[in-house]
Structure formats: C-alpha cells, structure tokens
Coordinates of C-alpha atoms and ligand atoms in Angstrom, one line a residue:
X3 CA 3.7 17.8 14.7
X4 CA 2.7 14.2 14.4
X5 CA -1.0 14.8 14.2
X6 CA -1.8 12.8 11.1
X7 CA -5.1 11.1 11.0
X8 CA -4.9 7.5 9.9
X9 CA -7.7 5.1 9.0
X10 CA -7.9 1.4 9.1
X11 CA -6.6 -0.1 5.8
X12 CA -4.0 2.6 5.2
X13 CA -0.4 1.6 5.0
X14 CA 2.6 2.6 7.0
X15 CA 6.2 1.5 6.8
X16 CA 7.3 -0.6 9.7
X17 CA 9.9 -3.1 10.5
X18 CA 8.5 -6.6 10.6
X19 CA 10.3 -8.8 13.2
X20 CA 9.0 -11.9 11.6
X21 CA 10.0 -11.1 8.0
X22 CA 13.1 -9.4 9.3
X23 CA 12.7 -6.4 7.0
X24 CA 10.9 -3.2 6.7
X25 CA 7.8 -3.2 4.6
X26 CA 4.5 -1.4 4.3
X27 CA 2.1 -2.7 6.9
X28 CA -1.7 -2.4 6.8
X29 CA -3.2 -0.4 9.6
X30 CA -5.4 -2.8 11.5
X31 CA -6.9 -0.5 14.1
X32 CA -6.8 3.1 15.1
X33 CA -8.0 5.1 18.0
X34 CA -10.9 7.6 17.8
X35 CA -8.2 10.3 17.4
X36 CA -6.8 8.6 14.3
X37 CA -3.7 7.1 16.1
X38 CA -2.6 3.8 14.9
X39 CA -2.7 1.1 17.6
X40 CA -2.2 -2.1 15.6
X41 CA -0.8 -2.9 12.2
X42 CA -0.5 -6.2 10.3
X43 CA 2.2 -7.4 7.9
X44 CA 0.7 -8.1 4.5
X45 CA 3.3 -10.8 3.9
X46 CA 3.4 -13.0 7.0
X47 CA 0.1 -11.7 8.5
X48 CA 1.6 -10.9 11.8
X49 CA -0.3 -8.3 13.8
X50 CA 1.8 -6.1 16.0
X51 CA 1.2 -3.1 18.3
X52 CA 2.2 0.2 16.8
X53 CA 3.9 2.9 18.7
X54 CA 3.7 6.5 17.6
X55 CA 7.0 7.7 16.1
X56 CA 7.7 4.3 14.7
X57 CA 6.7 5.4 11.3
X58 CA 9.6 6.3 9.0
X59 CA 7.8 9.2 7.4
X60 CA 4.7 7.9 5.5
X61 CA 5.1 10.4 2.7
X62 CA 8.8 10.3 2.2
X63 CA 9.1 6.5 2.2
X64 CA 6.3 5.9 -0.1
X65 CA 7.5 5.1 -3.6
X66 CA 4.1 5.1 -5.2
X67 CA 0.7 6.7 -4.6
X68 CA -2.1 4.5 -3.4
X69 CA -3.6 2.4 -6.2
X70 CA -6.6 4.1 -7.7
X71 CA -8.6 2.2 -10.3
X72 CA -9.9 5.4 -11.8
X73 CA -6.4 6.6 -12.4
X74 CA -4.8 6.0 -15.8
X75 CA -1.4 4.3 -15.4
X76 CA 1.5 4.0 -17.7
X77 CA 4.3 1.5 -17.8
X78 CA 7.0 2.4 -15.3
X79 CA 4.7 4.1 -12.8
X80 CA 4.6 2.7 -9.3
X81 CA 1.7 2.4 -6.8
X82 CA 1.0 1.2 -3.4
X83 CA -1.8 -1.4 -3.3
X84 CA -3.6 -1.8 0.1
X85 CA -3.2 -5.6 -0.1
X86 CA -0.4 -6.5 -2.5
X87 CA 2.0 -3.7 -1.5
X88 CA 4.2 -1.6 -3.7
X89 CA 4.0 -2.5 -7.3
X90 CA 5.4 -1.2 -10.6
X91 CA 3.3 -1.0 -13.8
X92 CA 5.1 -3.2 -16.3
X93 CA 2.7 -2.9 -19.2
X94 CA -0.7 -1.6 -20.2
X95 CA -2.5 -4.7 -21.5
X96 CA -5.8 -3.2 -22.6
X97 CA -7.2 0.3 -22.3
X98 CA -8.4 -0.6 -18.8
X99 CA -6.0 -3.4 -17.8
X100 CA -2.5 -3.2 -16.5
X101 CA 0.1 -5.7 -15.4
X102 CA 1.7 -4.7 -12.1
X103 CA 4.7 -6.4 -10.6
X104 CA 4.3 -6.8 -6.9
X105 CA 6.8 -8.2 -4.4
X106 CA 5.3 -11.6 -4.6
X107 CA 4.2 -11.8 -8.2
X108 CA 2.7 -10.1 -11.2
X109 CA -1.0 -9.2 -11.0
X110 CA -3.4 -7.8 -13.5
X111 CA -5.3 -4.8 -12.2
X112 CA -7.9 -2.5 -13.7
X113 CA -7.3 1.2 -14.3
X114 CA -8.8 4.1 -16.0
X115 CA -12.2 3.0 -14.7
X116 CA -15.1 5.2 -15.5
X117 CA -13.5 6.6 -18.7
X118 CA -14.6 6.0 -22.3
Ligands
ZN227 ZN1 6.0 -9.9 8.2

C-alpha cells in the first residue's frame, strides 16, 4: 500500500522533536526505491532519520498544493513552498506577484509565469 515514490526536496509531515510540533519536513535523502531515509526540519534545520509509516498521510494533511510559479493564484489560496512551508496568498500585488503569508513572515513570490 505504501509504495509512494518520494524525491529529495519533497515535503512530508513529521513531528519535529526539537520544535516540539508537527510540521512539513523537507525530504533530505531517499533510497533508490524512493523510500525516505532522512528529512530535515525547515524551521530549526534538524535532520532526522525517517521511518516508513511515520508520515501522517501526505495528501490528506497537505493544506495546499506545491507552489508552482506558473500557476495563477488568488487571494485566499494556500500552497506548500519547498523552503518556506505552507503559506496563504493574502493579496495579488501585480499580475505576476503575490504576497504569501508563511509561518515565519510574509514573502513576495512570483506566479502566473509564462503568461502574457
Ligand atoms: Zn524543527
């Protein structure tokens, strides 16, 4: 059942013992079969071994789809950035710029790339 193939740089939900809370971790290394072996916490930077089954359902727990600069976002949409974590679009600043509120702070990202 758990035969998902993961790649380095993807995100999985995992409890960080250092932060003391569950958050999206960046996949740091995988086996040739696509099994996660190590993940790193984007907030505190702690790398920890990853055991299969530790994931609390990648799809179900994910509030936003991965950030895609070619996607056109609207205020209120959420995304998961590979570095900054889960963010919510607060405003469209320019046709190709959006403000996104991440757990640490607001960041300006590009979107709708390759259009117009
Ligand atoms: Zn942490």
